[in-house]
CSV table of N, CA and C in Angstrom, one decimal:
chain,number,residue,atom,x,y,z
A,1,UNK,N,0.8,-1.2,0.0
A,1,UNK,CA,0.0,0.0,0.0
A,1,UNK,C,0.9,1.2,0.0
A,2,UNK,N,0.3,2.4,-0.2
A,2,UNK,CA,1.0,3.6,-0.1
A,2,UNK,C,0.9,4.2,1.4
A,3,UNK,N,0.3,3.4,2.3
A,3,UNK,CA,0.2,3.9,3.7
A,3,UNK,C,1.6,3.8,4.3
A,4,UNK,N,1.7,4.7,5.4
A,4,UNK,CA,2.9,4.7,6.1
A,4,UNK,C,3.1,3.3,6.8
A,5,UNK,N,4.3,3.0,7.1
A,5,UNK,CA,4.6,1.8,7.9
A,5,UNK,C,3.9,1.8,9.2
A,6,UNK,N,3.7,0.6,9.8
A,6,UNK,CA,3.1,0.5,11.1
A,6,UNK,C,4.1,1.0,12.1
A,7,UNK,N,3.7,1.2,13.4
A,7,UNK,CA,4.5,1.7,14.4
A,7,UNK,C,5.8,0.9,14.6
A,8,UNK,N,5.8,-0.4,14.3
A,8,UNK,CA,7.0,-1.2,14.5
A,8,UNK,C,7.9,-1.2,13.2
A,9,UNK,N,7.5,-0.4,12.2
A,9,UNK,CA,8.3,-0.3,11.0
A,9,UNK,C,7.9,-1.3,9.9
A,10,UNK,N,7.0,-2.2,10.2
A,10,UNK,CA,6.6,-3.2,9.1
A,10,UNK,C,5.6,-2.5,8.2
A,11,UNK,N,5.6,-2.9,6.9
A,11,UNK,CA,4.7,-2.3,5.9
A,11,UNK,C,3.2,-2.7,6.3
A,12,UNK,N,2.4,-1.7,6.0
A,12,UNK,CA,0.9,-1.9,6.3
A,12,UNK,C,0.4,-2.8,5.2
A,13,UNK,N,-0.4,-3.8,5.5
A,13,UNK,CA,-1.1,-4.7,4.6
A,13,UNK,C,-2.6,-4.6,4.8
A,14,UNK,N,-3.3,-4.7,3.7
A,14,UNK,CA,-4.7,-4.7,3.7
A,14,UNK,C,-5.3,-6.0,3.3
A,15,UNK,N,-6.5,-6.2,3.8
A,15,UNK,CA,-7.3,-7.4,3.5
A,15,UNK,C,-7.8,-7.3,2.0
A,16,UNK,N,-7.7,-8.4,1.3
A,16,UNK,CA,-8.1,-8.3,-0.1
A,16,UNK,C,-9.2,-9.4,-0.3
A,17,UNK,N,-10.5,-8.9,-0.4
A,17,UNK,CA,-11.6,-9.9,-0.5
A,17,UNK,C,-11.7,-10.5,-1.9
A,18,UNK,N,-10.9,-10.1,-2.9
A,18,UNK,CA,-11.0,-10.7,-4.2
A,18,UNK,C,-10.0,-11.8,-4.4
A,19,UNK,N,-9.1,-12.0,-3.4
A,19,UNK,CA,-8.1,-13.1,-3.5
A,19,UNK,C,-8.7,-14.5,-3.3
A,20,UNK,N,-8.3,-15.4,-4.2
A,20,UNK,CA,-8.9,-16.7,-4.2
A,20,UNK,C,-8.8,-17.4,-2.8
A,21,UNK,N,-7.7,-17.3,-2.2
A,21,UNK,CA,-7.5,-17.9,-0.9
A,21,UNK,C,-8.5,-17.3,0.2
A,22,UNK,N,-8.6,-16.0,0.1
A,22,UNK,CA,-9.5,-15.4,1.0
A,22,UNK,C,-11.0,-15.8,0.8
A,23,UNK,N,-11.3,-15.9,-0.5
A,23,UNK,CA,-12.7,-16.3,-0.9
A,23,UNK,C,-12.9,-17.7,-0.4
A,24,UNK,N,-12.0,-18.6,-0.6
A,24,UNK,CA,-12.1,-20.0,-0.1
A,24,UNK,C,-12.3,-20.1,1.4
A,25,UNK,N,-11.6,-19.3,2.1
A,25,UNK,CA,-11.8,-19.2,3.6
A,25,UNK,C,-13.1,-18.7,4.0
A,26,UNK,N,-13.6,-17.6,3.3
A,26,UNK,CA,-14.9,-17.0,3.6
A,26,UNK,C,-16.0,-18.0,3.4
A,27,UNK,N,-16.0,-18.7,2.3
A,27,UNK,CA,-17.0,-19.7,2.0
A,27,UNK,C,-17.0,-20.9,3.0
A,28,UNK,N,-15.7,-21.3,3.4
A,28,UNK,CA,-15.6,-22.3,4.4
A,28,UNK,C,-16.2,-21.8,5.8
A,29,UNK,N,-16.0,-20.5,6.1
A,29,UNK,CA,-16.6,-20.0,7.3
A,29,UNK,C,-18.1,-19.9,7.2
A,30,UNK,N,-18.6,-19.6,6.1
A,30,UNK,CA,-20.1,-19.6,5.9
A,30,UNK,C,-20.6,-21.0,6.1
A,31,UNK,N,-19.9,-22.0,5.6
A,31,UNK,CA,-20.4,-23.4,5.7
A,31,UNK,C,-20.4,-23.7,7.2
A,32,UNK,N,-19.3,-23.4,7.9
A,32,UNK,CA,-19.2,-23.8,9.3
A,32,UNK,C,-20.3,-23.1,10.1
A,33,UNK,N,-20.6,-21.8,9.8
A,33,UNK,CA,-21.6,-21.1,10.5
A,33,UNK,C,-23.1,-21.4,10.1
A,34,UNK,N,-23.2,-22.2,9.1
A,34,UNK,CA,-24.5,-22.6,8.6
A,34,UNK,C,-25.3,-21.7,7.7
A,35,UNK,N,-24.5,-20.7,7.1
A,35,UNK,CA,-25.2,-19.8,6.2
A,35,UNK,C,-25.3,-20.5,4.9
A,36,UNK,N,-26.4,-20.2,4.2
A,36,UNK,CA,-26.7,-20.9,2.9
A,36,UNK,C,-25.9,-20.3,1.8
A,37,UNK,N,-25.6,-19.0,1.8
A,37,UNK,CA,-24.9,-18.5,0.6
A,37,UNK,C,-24.7,-17.0,0.7
A,38,UNK,N,-24.3,-16.5,-0.5
A,38,UNK,CA,-24.0,-15.0,-0.6
A,38,UNK,C,-24.6,-14.4,-1.8
A,39,UNK,N,-24.8,-13.1,-1.7
A,39,UNK,CA,-25.1,-12.3,-2.9
A,39,UNK,C,-23.8,-11.6,-3.3
A,40,UNK,N,-23.4,-11.7,-4.6
A,40,UNK,CA,-22.2,-11.1,-5.1
A,40,UNK,C,-22.6,-9.7,-5.5
A,41,UNK,N,-22.1,-8.7,-4.9
A,41,UNK,CA,-22.4,-7.3,-5.2
A,41,UNK,C,-21.6,-7.0,-6.5
A,42,UNK,N,-22.3,-6.5,-7.5
A,42,UNK,CA,-21.7,-6.0,-8.7
A,42,UNK,C,-22.2,-4.6,-9.0
A,43,UNK,N,-21.3,-3.7,-9.0
A,43,UNK,CA,-21.6,-2.3,-9.3
A,43,UNK,C,-22.2,-2.3,-10.8
A,44,UNK,N,-23.3,-1.7,-10.9
A,44,UNK,CA,-24.0,-1.6,-12.2
A,44,UNK,C,-23.0,-0.9,-13.2
A,45,UNK,N,-22.7,-1.6,-14.3
A,45,UNK,CA,-21.8,-1.0,-15.3
A,45,UNK,C,-22.4,0.2,-16.1
A,46,UNK,N,-21.7,1.2,-16.2
A,46,UNK,CA,-22.2,2.4,-16.9
A,46,UNK,C,-21.1,2.8,-17.9
A,47,UNK,N,-21.5,2.6,-19.2
A,47,UNK,CA,-20.6,3.0,-20.3
A,47,UNK,C,-19.3,2.2,-20.4
A,48,UNK,N,-19.3,1.0,-19.8
A,48,UNK,CA,-18.0,0.3,-19.8
A,48,UNK,C,-18.1,-0.8,-20.9
A,49,UNK,N,-17.0,-0.9,-21.6
A,49,UNK,CA,-16.9,-1.9,-22.6
A,49,UNK,C,-16.6,-3.2,-21.9
A,50,UNK,N,-17.0,-4.3,-22.6
A,50,UNK,CA,-16.7,-5.6,-22.0
A,50,UNK,C,-15.2,-5.8,-21.9
A,51,UNK,N,-14.8,-6.4,-20.8
A,51,UNK,CA,-13.4,-6.7,-20.7
A,51,UNK,C,-13.1,-8.2,-21.0
A,52,UNK,N,-11.9,-8.4,-21.4
A,52,UNK,CA,-11.5,-9.8,-21.6
A,52,UNK,C,-11.2,-10.4,-20.2
A,53,UNK,N,-11.7,-11.5,-19.9
A,53,UNK,CA,-11.6,-12.1,-18.6
A,53,UNK,C,-10.9,-13.4,-18.6
A,54,UNK,N,-10.2,-13.7,-17.5
A,54,UNK,CA,-9.6,-15.0,-17.4
A,54,UNK,C,-10.5,-15.9,-16.5
A,55,UNK,N,-10.3,-17.2,-16.5
A,55,UNK,CA,-11.1,-18.0,-15.7
A,55,UNK,C,-10.7,-17.8,-14.2
A,56,UNK,N,-9.6,-17.3,-13.9
A,56,UNK,CA,-9.2,-17.0,-12.5
A,56,UNK,C,-9.6,-15.6,-12.2
A,57,UNK,N,-10.8,-15.4,-12.0
A,57,UNK,CA,-11.4,-14.1,-11.7
A,57,UNK,C,-12.2,-14.2,-10.4
A,58,UNK,N,-12.5,-13.0,-9.9
A,58,UNK,CA,-13.3,-12.9,-8.6
A,58,UNK,C,-14.6,-13.7,-8.7
A,59,UNK,N,-15.4,-13.5,-9.7
A,59,UNK,CA,-16.7,-14.2,-9.8
A,59,UNK,C,-16.5,-15.7,-10.0
A,60,UNK,N,-15.6,-16.1,-10.7
A,60,UNK,CA,-15.3,-17.5,-10.9
A,60,UNK,C,-14.8,-18.1,-9.6
A,61,UNK,N,-14.0,-17.4,-8.9
A,61,UNK,CA,-13.4,-17.9,-7.6
A,61,UNK,C,-14.6,-18.1,-6.6
A,62,UNK,N,-15.5,-17.1,-6.6
A,62,UNK,CA,-16.7,-17.3,-5.7
A,62,UNK,C,-17.5,-18.5,-6.1
A,63,UNK,N,-17.8,-18.6,-7.4
A,63,UNK,CA,-18.5,-19.8,-7.9
A,63,UNK,C,-17.8,-21.1,-7.5
A,64,UNK,N,-16.5,-21.2,-7.7
A,64,UNK,CA,-15.8,-22.4,-7.4
A,64,UNK,C,-15.8,-22.7,-5.9
A,65,UNK,N,-15.7,-21.7,-5.1
A,65,UNK,CA,-15.7,-21.9,-3.6
A,65,UNK,C,-17.0,-22.3,-3.1
A,66,UNK,N,-18.1,-21.7,-3.7
A,66,UNK,CA,-19.5,-22.1,-3.3
A,66,UNK,C,-19.7,-23.5,-3.7
A,67,UNK,N,-19.3,-23.9,-4.9
A,67,UNK,CA,-19.5,-25.3,-5.3
A,67,UNK,C,-18.8,-26.3,-4.4
A,68,UNK,N,-17.5,-25.9,-4.0
A,68,UNK,CA,-16.7,-26.8,-3.1
A,68,UNK,C,-17.3,-26.9,-1.7
A,69,UNK,N,-18.0,-25.9,-1.2
A,69,UNK,CA,-18.5,-25.9,0.1
A,69,UNK,C,-20.0,-26.1,0.2
A,70,UNK,N,-20.7,-26.2,-0.9
A,70,UNK,CA,-22.1,-26.4,-0.9
A,70,UNK,C,-22.9,-25.2,-0.6
A,71,UNK,N,-22.3,-24.0,-0.8
A,71,UNK,CA,-23.0,-22.7,-0.6
A,71,UNK,C,-23.6,-22.3,-1.9
A,72,UNK,N,-24.6,-21.4,-1.8
A,72,UNK,CA,-25.3,-20.8,-2.9
A,72,UNK,C,-24.8,-19.4,-3.1
A,73,UNK,N,-24.9,-18.9,-4.3
A,73,UNK,CA,-24.6,-17.5,-4.6
A,73,UNK,C,-25.5,-17.0,-5.7
A,74,UNK,N,-25.7,-15.7,-5.8
A,74,UNK,CA,-26.4,-15.0,-6.9
A,74,UNK,C,-25.8,-13.6,-7.1
A,75,UNK,N,-26.1,-13.0,-8.2
A,75,UNK,CA,-25.6,-11.7,-8.5
A,75,UNK,C,-26.6,-10.6,-8.1
A,76,UNK,N,-26.1,-9.6,-7.5
A,76,UNK,CA,-26.9,-8.4,-7.0
A,76,UNK,C,-26.2,-7.2,-7.6
A,77,UNK,N,-26.9,-6.6,-8.6
A,77,UNK,CA,-26.5,-5.3,-9.2
A,77,UNK,C,-26.8,-4.2,-8.3
A,78,UNK,N,-25.9,-3.3,-8.0
A,78,UNK,CA,-26.1,-2.1,-7.2
A,78,UNK,C,-26.1,-0.9,-8.1
A,79,UNK,N,-27.2,-0.2,-8.0
A,79,UNK,CA,-27.4,1.0,-8.8
A,79,UNK,C,-26.5,2.1,-8.2
A,80,UNK,N,-25.9,3.0,-9.1
A,80,UNK,CA,-25.1,4.1,-8.6
A,80,UNK,C,-26.1,5.1,-8.0
A,81,UNK,N,-25.6,5.8,-7.0
A,81,UNK,CA,-26.4,6.8,-6.3
A,81,UNK,C,-26.2,8.2,-6.9
A,82,UNK,N,-26.8,8.3,-8.1
A,82,UNK,CA,-26.6,9.6,-8.9
A,82,UNK,C,-28.0,9.9,-9.5
A,83,UNK,N,-28.2,11.1,-9.7
A,83,UNK,CA,-29.4,11.6,-10.4
A,83,UNK,C,-29.1,12.9,-11.1
A,84,UNK,N,-28.3,12.8,-12.2
A,84,UNK,CA,-27.9,14.1,-12.8
A,84,UNK,C,-28.6,14.4,-14.1
A,85,UNK,N,-29.6,13.6,-14.5
A,85,UNK,CA,-30.4,13.9,-15.7
A,85,UNK,C,-29.6,14.0,-17.0
A,86,UNK,N,-28.5,13.4,-17.1
A,86,UNK,CA,-27.7,13.6,-18.4
A,86,UNK,C,-27.8,12.3,-19.3
A,87,UNK,N,-28.8,11.5,-19.1
A,87,UNK,CA,-28.9,10.3,-20.0
A,87,UNK,C,-28.2,9.1,-19.5
A,88,UNK,N,-27.6,9.3,-18.3
A,88,UNK,CA,-26.8,8.2,-17.7
A,88,UNK,C,-27.6,6.9,-17.5
A,89,UNK,N,-28.9,7.1,-17.1
A,89,UNK,CA,-29.7,6.0,-16.8
A,89,UNK,C,-30.0,5.1,-18.0
A,90,UNK,N,-30.1,5.6,-19.2
A,90,UNK,CA,-30.2,4.8,-20.4
A,90,UNK,C,-29.0,4.0,-20.6
A,91,UNK,N,-27.8,4.6,-20.4
A,91,UNK,CA,-26.6,3.8,-20.5
A,91,UNK,C,-26.5,2.8,-19.5
A,92,UNK,N,-27.0,3.1,-18.3
A,92,UNK,CA,-26.9,2.1,-17.2
A,92,UNK,C,-27.8,0.9,-17.5
A,93,UNK,N,-29.0,1.1,-18.0
A,93,UNK,CA,-29.9,0.0,-18.3
A,93,UNK,C,-29.2,-0.9,-19.4
A,94,UNK,N,-28.7,-0.3,-20.5
A,94,UNK,CA,-28.0,-1.0,-21.5
A,94,UNK,C,-26.8,-1.8,-21.0
A,95,UNK,N,-26.0,-1.1,-20.1
A,95,UNK,CA,-24.9,-1.7,-19.5
A,95,UNK,C,-25.2,-3.0,-18.7
A,96,UNK,N,-26.3,-2.9,-17.9
A,96,UNK,CA,-26.7,-4.0,-17.1
A,96,UNK,C,-27.1,-5.2,-18.0
A,97,UNK,N,-27.8,-4.9,-19.0
A,97,UNK,CA,-28.3,-6.0,-19.9
A,97,UNK,C,-27.1,-6.6,-20.6
A,98,UNK,N,-26.2,-5.8,-21.1
A,98,UNK,CA,-25.0,-6.3,-21.8
A,98,UNK,C,-24.1,-7.2,-20.8
A,99,UNK,N,-23.9,-6.6,-19.6
A,99,UNK,CA,-23.1,-7.3,-18.6
A,99,UNK,C,-23.7,-8.7,-18.2
A,100,UNK,N,-25.0,-8.7,-18.0
A,100,UNK,CA,-25.7,-10.0,-17.6
A,100,UNK,C,-25.5,-11.0,-18.7
A,101,UNK,N,-25.8,-10.7,-19.9
A,101,UNK,CA,-25.7,-11.7,-21.0
A,101,UNK,C,-24.3,-12.1,-21.3
A,102,UNK,N,-23.4,-11.2,-21.5
A,102,UNK,CA,-22.1,-11.5,-21.9
A,102,UNK,C,-21.1,-11.9,-20.8
A,103,UNK,N,-21.2,-11.2,-19.7
A,103,UNK,CA,-20.3,-11.5,-18.6
A,103,UNK,C,-20.8,-12.6,-17.7
A,104,UNK,N,-22.0,-12.4,-17.1
A,104,UNK,CA,-22.5,-13.3,-16.1
A,104,UNK,C,-22.9,-14.7,-16.7
A,105,UNK,N,-23.7,-14.6,-17.8
A,105,UNK,CA,-24.2,-15.9,-18.4
A,105,UNK,C,-23.2,-16.6,-19.2
A,106,UNK,N,-22.4,-15.8,-20.1
A,106,UNK,CA,-21.6,-16.5,-21.0
A,106,UNK,C,-20.1,-16.6,-20.6
A,107,UNK,N,-19.4,-15.5,-20.3
A,107,UNK,CA,-18.0,-15.6,-20.0
A,107,UNK,C,-17.8,-16.3,-18.7
A,108,UNK,N,-18.5,-15.9,-17.6
A,108,UNK,CA,-18.3,-16.5,-16.3
A,108,UNK,C,-19.2,-17.7,-16.2
A,109,UNK,N,-20.2,-17.9,-17.0
A,109,UNK,CA,-21.2,-19.0,-16.9
A,109,UNK,C,-21.7,-19.3,-15.5
A,110,UNK,N,-22.0,-18.2,-14.8
A,110,UNK,CA,-22.4,-18.3,-13.4
A,110,UNK,C,-23.7,-19.1,-13.2
A,111,UNK,N,-24.7,-18.7,-14.1
A,111,UNK,CA,-26.0,-19.3,-13.9
A,111,UNK,C,-26.0,-20.8,-14.3
A,112,UNK,N,-25.0,-21.3,-14.9
A,112,UNK,CA,-25.0,-22.7,-15.2
A,112,UNK,C,-24.4,-23.6,-14.0
A,113,UNK,N,-24.0,-22.9,-13.0
A,113,UNK,CA,-23.4,-23.6,-11.8
A,113,UNK,C,-24.6,-24.1,-11.0
A,114,UNK,N,-24.4,-25.3,-10.5
A,114,UNK,CA,-25.3,-25.9,-9.5
A,114,UNK,C,-25.4,-25.2,-8.2
A,115,UNK,N,-24.4,-24.3,-8.0
A,115,UNK,CA,-24.4,-23.5,-6.7
A,115,UNK,C,-25.1,-22.1,-6.9
A,116,UNK,N,-25.5,-21.8,-8.2
A,116,UNK,CA,-26.2,-20.6,-8.4
A,116,UNK,C,-27.6,-20.7,-7.8
A,117,UNK,N,-28.0,-19.7,-7.0
A,117,UNK,CA,-29.3,-19.7,-6.3
A,117,UNK,C,-30.4,-19.6,-7.4
A,118,UNK,N,-31.4,-20.5,-7.1
A,118,UNK,CA,-32.6,-20.4,-8.0
A,118,UNK,C,-33.9,-20.5,-7.2
A,119,UNK,N,-35.0,-20.0,-7.8
A,119,UNK,CA,-36.3,-20.1,-7.2
A,119,UNK,C,-37.2,-20.7,-8.3
A,120,UNK,N,-37.7,-21.9,-8.0
A,120,UNK,CA,-38.5,-22.6,-9.0
A,120,UNK,C,-37.8,-22.8,-10.3
A,121,UNK,N,-36.5,-23.1,-10.1
A,121,UNK,CA,-35.6,-23.4,-11.3
A,121,UNK,C,-35.1,-22.1,-12.0
A,122,UNK,N,-35.5,-21.0,-11.6
A,122,UNK,CA,-35.1,-19.7,-12.2
A,122,UNK,C,-33.9,-19.1,-11.5
A,123,UNK,N,-32.8,-18.7,-12.2
A,123,UNK,CA,-31.7,-18.1,-11.5
A,123,UNK,C,-32.1,-16.7,-10.9
A,124,UNK,N,-31.7,-16.5,-9.7
A,124,UNK,CA,-32.0,-15.3,-8.9
A,124,UNK,C,-31.1,-14.2,-9.4
A,125,UNK,N,-31.6,-13.0,-9.6
A,125,UNK,CA,-30.8,-11.8,-9.8
A,125,UNK,C,-31.5,-10.7,-9.0
A,126,UNK,N,-30.7,-9.8,-8.3
A,126,UNK,CA,-31.3,-8.8,-7.5
A,126,UNK,C,-30.8,-7.4,-8.1
A,127,UNK,N,-31.7,-6.5,-8.1
A,127,UNK,CA,-31.4,-5.1,-8.5
A,127,UNK,C,-31.6,-4.3,-7.3
A,128,UNK,N,-30.5,-3.8,-6.7
A,128,UNK,CA,-30.5,-3.1,-5.5
A,128,UNK,C,-30.4,-1.6,-5.7
A,129,UNK,N,-31.4,-0.8,-5.2
A,129,UNK,CA,-31.3,0.6,-5.2
A,129,UNK,C,-32.4,1.2,-6.1
A,130,UNK,N,-33.2,0.4,-6.8
A,130,UNK,CA,-34.3,1.0,-7.5
A,130,UNK,C,-35.4,1.5,-6.6
A,131,UNK,N,-36.0,2.6,-6.9
A,131,UNK,CA,-37.0,3.2,-6.0
A,131,UNK,C,-36.5,4.3,-5.1
A,132,UNK,N,-35.1,4.4,-5.0
A,132,UNK,CA,-34.6,5.5,-4.2
A,132,UNK,C,-34.7,6.8,-5.1
A,133,UNK,N,-35.0,7.9,-4.4
A,133,UNK,CA,-35.1,9.2,-5.1
A,133,UNK,C,-33.8,9.7,-5.7
A,134,UNK,N,-32.7,9.2,-5.3
A,134,UNK,CA,-31.4,9.6,-5.8
A,134,UNK,C,-30.9,8.8,-6.9
A,135,UNK,N,-31.5,7.7,-7.3
A,135,UNK,CA,-31.1,6.8,-8.4
A,135,UNK,C,-31.6,7.3,-9.7
A,136,UNK,N,-30.8,7.3,-10.7
A,136,UNK,CA,-31.1,8.0,-12.0
A,136,UNK,C,-32.0,7.1,-12.9
A,137,UNK,N,-32.3,5.8,-12.5
A,137,UNK,CA,-33.1,5.0,-13.3
A,137,UNK,C,-34.6,5.4,-13.1
A,138,UNK,N,-35.3,5.7,-14.2
A,138,UNK,CA,-36.7,6.2,-14.0
A,138,UNK,C,-37.6,4.9,-14.0
A,139,UNK,N,-38.9,5.2,-13.8
A,139,UNK,CA,-39.9,4.2,-13.7
A,139,UNK,C,-39.9,3.2,-14.9
A,140,UNK,N,-39.9,3.8,-16.1
A,140,UNK,CA,-40.0,2.9,-17.3
A,140,UNK,C,-38.8,2.1,-17.5
A,141,UNK,N,-37.6,2.7,-17.1
A,141,UNK,CA,-36.4,1.9,-17.2
A,141,UNK,C,-36.3,0.8,-16.2
A,142,UNK,N,-36.8,1.1,-15.0
A,142,UNK,CA,-36.9,0.0,-14.0
A,142,UNK,C,-37.8,-1.1,-14.4
A,143,UNK,N,-38.9,-0.8,-15.0
A,143,UNK,CA,-39.8,-1.8,-15.6
A,143,UNK,C,-39.1,-2.6,-16.7
A,144,UNK,N,-38.4,-1.9,-17.5
A,144,UNK,CA,-37.7,-2.5,-18.6
A,144,UNK,C,-36.6,-3.5,-18.1
A,145,UNK,N,-35.9,-3.2,-17.0
A,145,UNK,CA,-35.0,-4.1,-16.4
A,145,UNK,C,-35.7,-5.3,-15.9
A,146,UNK,N,-36.8,-5.1,-15.2
A,146,UNK,CA,-37.5,-6.3,-14.6
A,146,UNK,C,-37.9,-7.2,-15.7
A,147,UNK,N,-38.5,-6.7,-16.8
A,147,UNK,CA,-38.9,-7.5,-17.9
A,147,UNK,C,-37.8,-8.2,-18.6
A,148,UNK,N,-36.7,-7.5,-18.8
A,148,UNK,CA,-35.5,-8.1,-19.4
A,148,UNK,C,-35.1,-9.4,-18.7
A,149,UNK,N,-35.0,-9.3,-17.3
A,149,UNK,CA,-34.5,-10.4,-16.6
A,149,UNK,C,-35.6,-11.5,-16.6
A,150,UNK,N,-36.8,-11.2,-16.5
A,150,UNK,CA,-37.9,-12.2,-16.6
A,150,UNK,C,-37.8,-12.9,-17.9
A,151,UNK,N,-37.6,-12.1,-19.0
A,151,UNK,CA,-37.6,-12.7,-20.3
A,151,UNK,C,-36.4,-13.7,-20.5
A,152,UNK,N,-35.3,-13.5,-19.7
A,152,UNK,CA,-34.1,-14.3,-19.7
A,152,UNK,C,-34.3,-15.5,-18.7
A,153,UNK,N,-35.5,-15.6,-18.2
A,153,UNK,CA,-35.9,-16.8,-17.3
A,153,UNK,C,-35.4,-16.6,-15.8
A,154,UNK,N,-35.2,-15.4,-15.4
A,154,UNK,CA,-34.7,-15.1,-14.1
A,154,UNK,C,-35.9,-14.9,-13.1
A,155,UNK,N,-35.6,-15.1,-11.8
A,155,UNK,CA,-36.4,-14.7,-10.7
A,155,UNK,C,-35.8,-13.4,-10.2
A,156,UNK,N,-36.5,-12.3,-10.3
A,156,UNK,CA,-36.0,-11.0,-10.0
A,156,UNK,C,-36.5,-10.5,-8.7
A,157,UNK,N,-35.5,-10.1,-7.9
A,157,UNK,CA,-35.8,-9.4,-6.6
A,157,UNK,C,-35.2,-8.0,-6.6
A,158,UNK,N,-35.7,-7.2,-5.7
A,158,UNK,CA,-35.2,-5.8,-5.7
A,158,UNK,C,-34.9,-5.4,-4.3
A,159,UNK,N,-33.8,-4.6,-4.2
A,159,UNK,CA,-33.5,-4.0,-2.9
A,159,UNK,C,-34.0,-2.6,-3.0
A,160,UNK,N,-34.9,-2.3,-2.1
A,160,UNK,CA,-35.7,-1.0,-2.2
A,160,UNK,C,-35.5,-0.2,-0.9
A,161,UNK,N,-35.9,1.1,-1.0
A,161,UNK,CA,-35.9,1.9,0.3
A,161,UNK,C,-36.8,1.2,1.3
A,162,UNK,N,-36.4,1.3,2.6
A,162,UNK,CA,-37.2,0.6,3.6
A,162,UNK,C,-38.6,1.1,3.7
A,163,UNK,N,-38.8,2.3,3.3
A,163,UNK,CA,-40.2,2.9,3.4
A,163,UNK,C,-40.9,2.8,2.0
A,164,UNK,N,-40.6,1.8,1.2
A,164,UNK,CA,-41.1,1.7,-0.2
A,164,UNK,C,-42.6,1.6,-0.2
A,165,UNK,N,-43.2,1.0,0.8
A,165,UNK,CA,-44.7,0.9,0.8
A,165,UNK,C,-45.4,2.2,1.1
A,166,UNK,N,-44.7,3.1,1.8
A,166,UNK,CA,-45.2,4.4,2.2
A,166,UNK,C,-44.9,5.4,1.1
A,167,UNK,N,-43.9,5.1,0.2
A,167,UNK,CA,-43.5,6.0,-0.8
A,167,UNK,C,-43.3,7.5,-0.3
A,168,UNK,N,-42.5,7.6,0.7
A,168,UNK,CA,-42.2,8.9,1.2
A,168,UNK,C,-40.7,8.9,1.6
A,169,UNK,N,-40.3,10.0,2.0
A,169,UNK,CA,-38.9,10.1,2.4
A,169,UNK,C,-38.0,9.9,1.2
A,170,UNK,N,-37.1,8.8,1.3
A,170,UNK,CA,-36.2,8.6,0.2
A,170,UNK,C,-36.8,7.7,-0.9
A,171,UNK,N,-38.0,7.3,-0.8
A,171,UNK,CA,-38.6,6.4,-1.8
A,171,UNK,C,-39.4,7.2,-2.9
A,172,UNK,N,-39.3,6.7,-4.1
A,172,UNK,CA,-40.0,7.4,-5.3
A,172,UNK,C,-41.5,7.2,-5.1
A,173,UNK,N,-42.2,8.2,-5.4
A,173,UNK,CA,-43.7,8.2,-5.3
A,173,UNK,C,-44.3,7.5,-6.5
A,174,UNK,N,-43.6,7.4,-7.6
A,174,UNK,CA,-44.2,6.9,-8.9
A,174,UNK,C,-43.8,5.4,-9.2
A,175,UNK,N,-43.3,4.7,-8.2
A,175,UNK,CA,-42.8,3.3,-8.4
A,175,UNK,C,-43.7,2.2,-8.0
A,176,UNK,N,-45.0,2.4,-7.8
A,176,UNK,CA,-45.9,1.4,-7.4
A,176,UNK,C,-45.9,0.2,-8.3
A,177,UNK,N,-46.1,0.5,-9.6
A,177,UNK,CA,-46.1,-0.6,-10.6
A,177,UNK,C,-44.7,-1.3,-10.7
A,178,UNK,N,-43.7,-0.5,-10.5
A,178,UNK,CA,-42.3,-1.2,-10.5
A,178,UNK,C,-42.2,-2.1,-9.3
A,179,UNK,N,-42.6,-1.7,-8.1
A,179,UNK,CA,-42.5,-2.7,-7.0
A,179,UNK,C,-43.3,-3.9,-7.2
A,180,UNK,N,-44.5,-3.8,-7.9
A,180,UNK,CA,-45.3,-5.0,-8.2
A,180,UNK,C,-44.6,-5.9,-9.3
A,181,UNK,N,-43.8,-5.3,-10.1
A,181,UNK,CA,-43.2,-6.0,-11.2
A,181,UNK,C,-42.0,-6.9,-10.6
A,182,UNK,N,-41.5,-6.6,-9.5
A,182,UNK,CA,-40.4,-7.4,-8.9
A,182,UNK,C,-40.9,-8.4,-8.0
């Protein structure tokens, strides 16, 4: 790291949750503690081109560790906390669709794993952050995302503001049909 050395002069080291060995230990601890699995947080891609990936990647390491320990996993896209009205949300929706098809389904082949969480045989995907007043995805785009994942055979869940039923405070007032779609 670029941090100063510790008081005894040794270099400062940080925990790396993307390291294969760390992931293996984490999934082993989940198994020992009796937890069923994990949601893999994925920041929603905005305007990012697809990257070439290797099989030794964070997502593949999680998949392999879950398979080895009998834990489940699923992908949870996290929406960026922005609302700048510059068309970013259209790029965000396209980015999530592209990422799901090419990265998650094809390159990483996550949904083909027996450890990928399913409901009634449908792979689970979560969209976290829809319905917050600070998220730039509008009502129609949120419905478009729900339908996209359903058309791909997924079971779609959403992480919403805690007061989503009241639609006040930080929750969008125009999202009633969106909440019903998830």
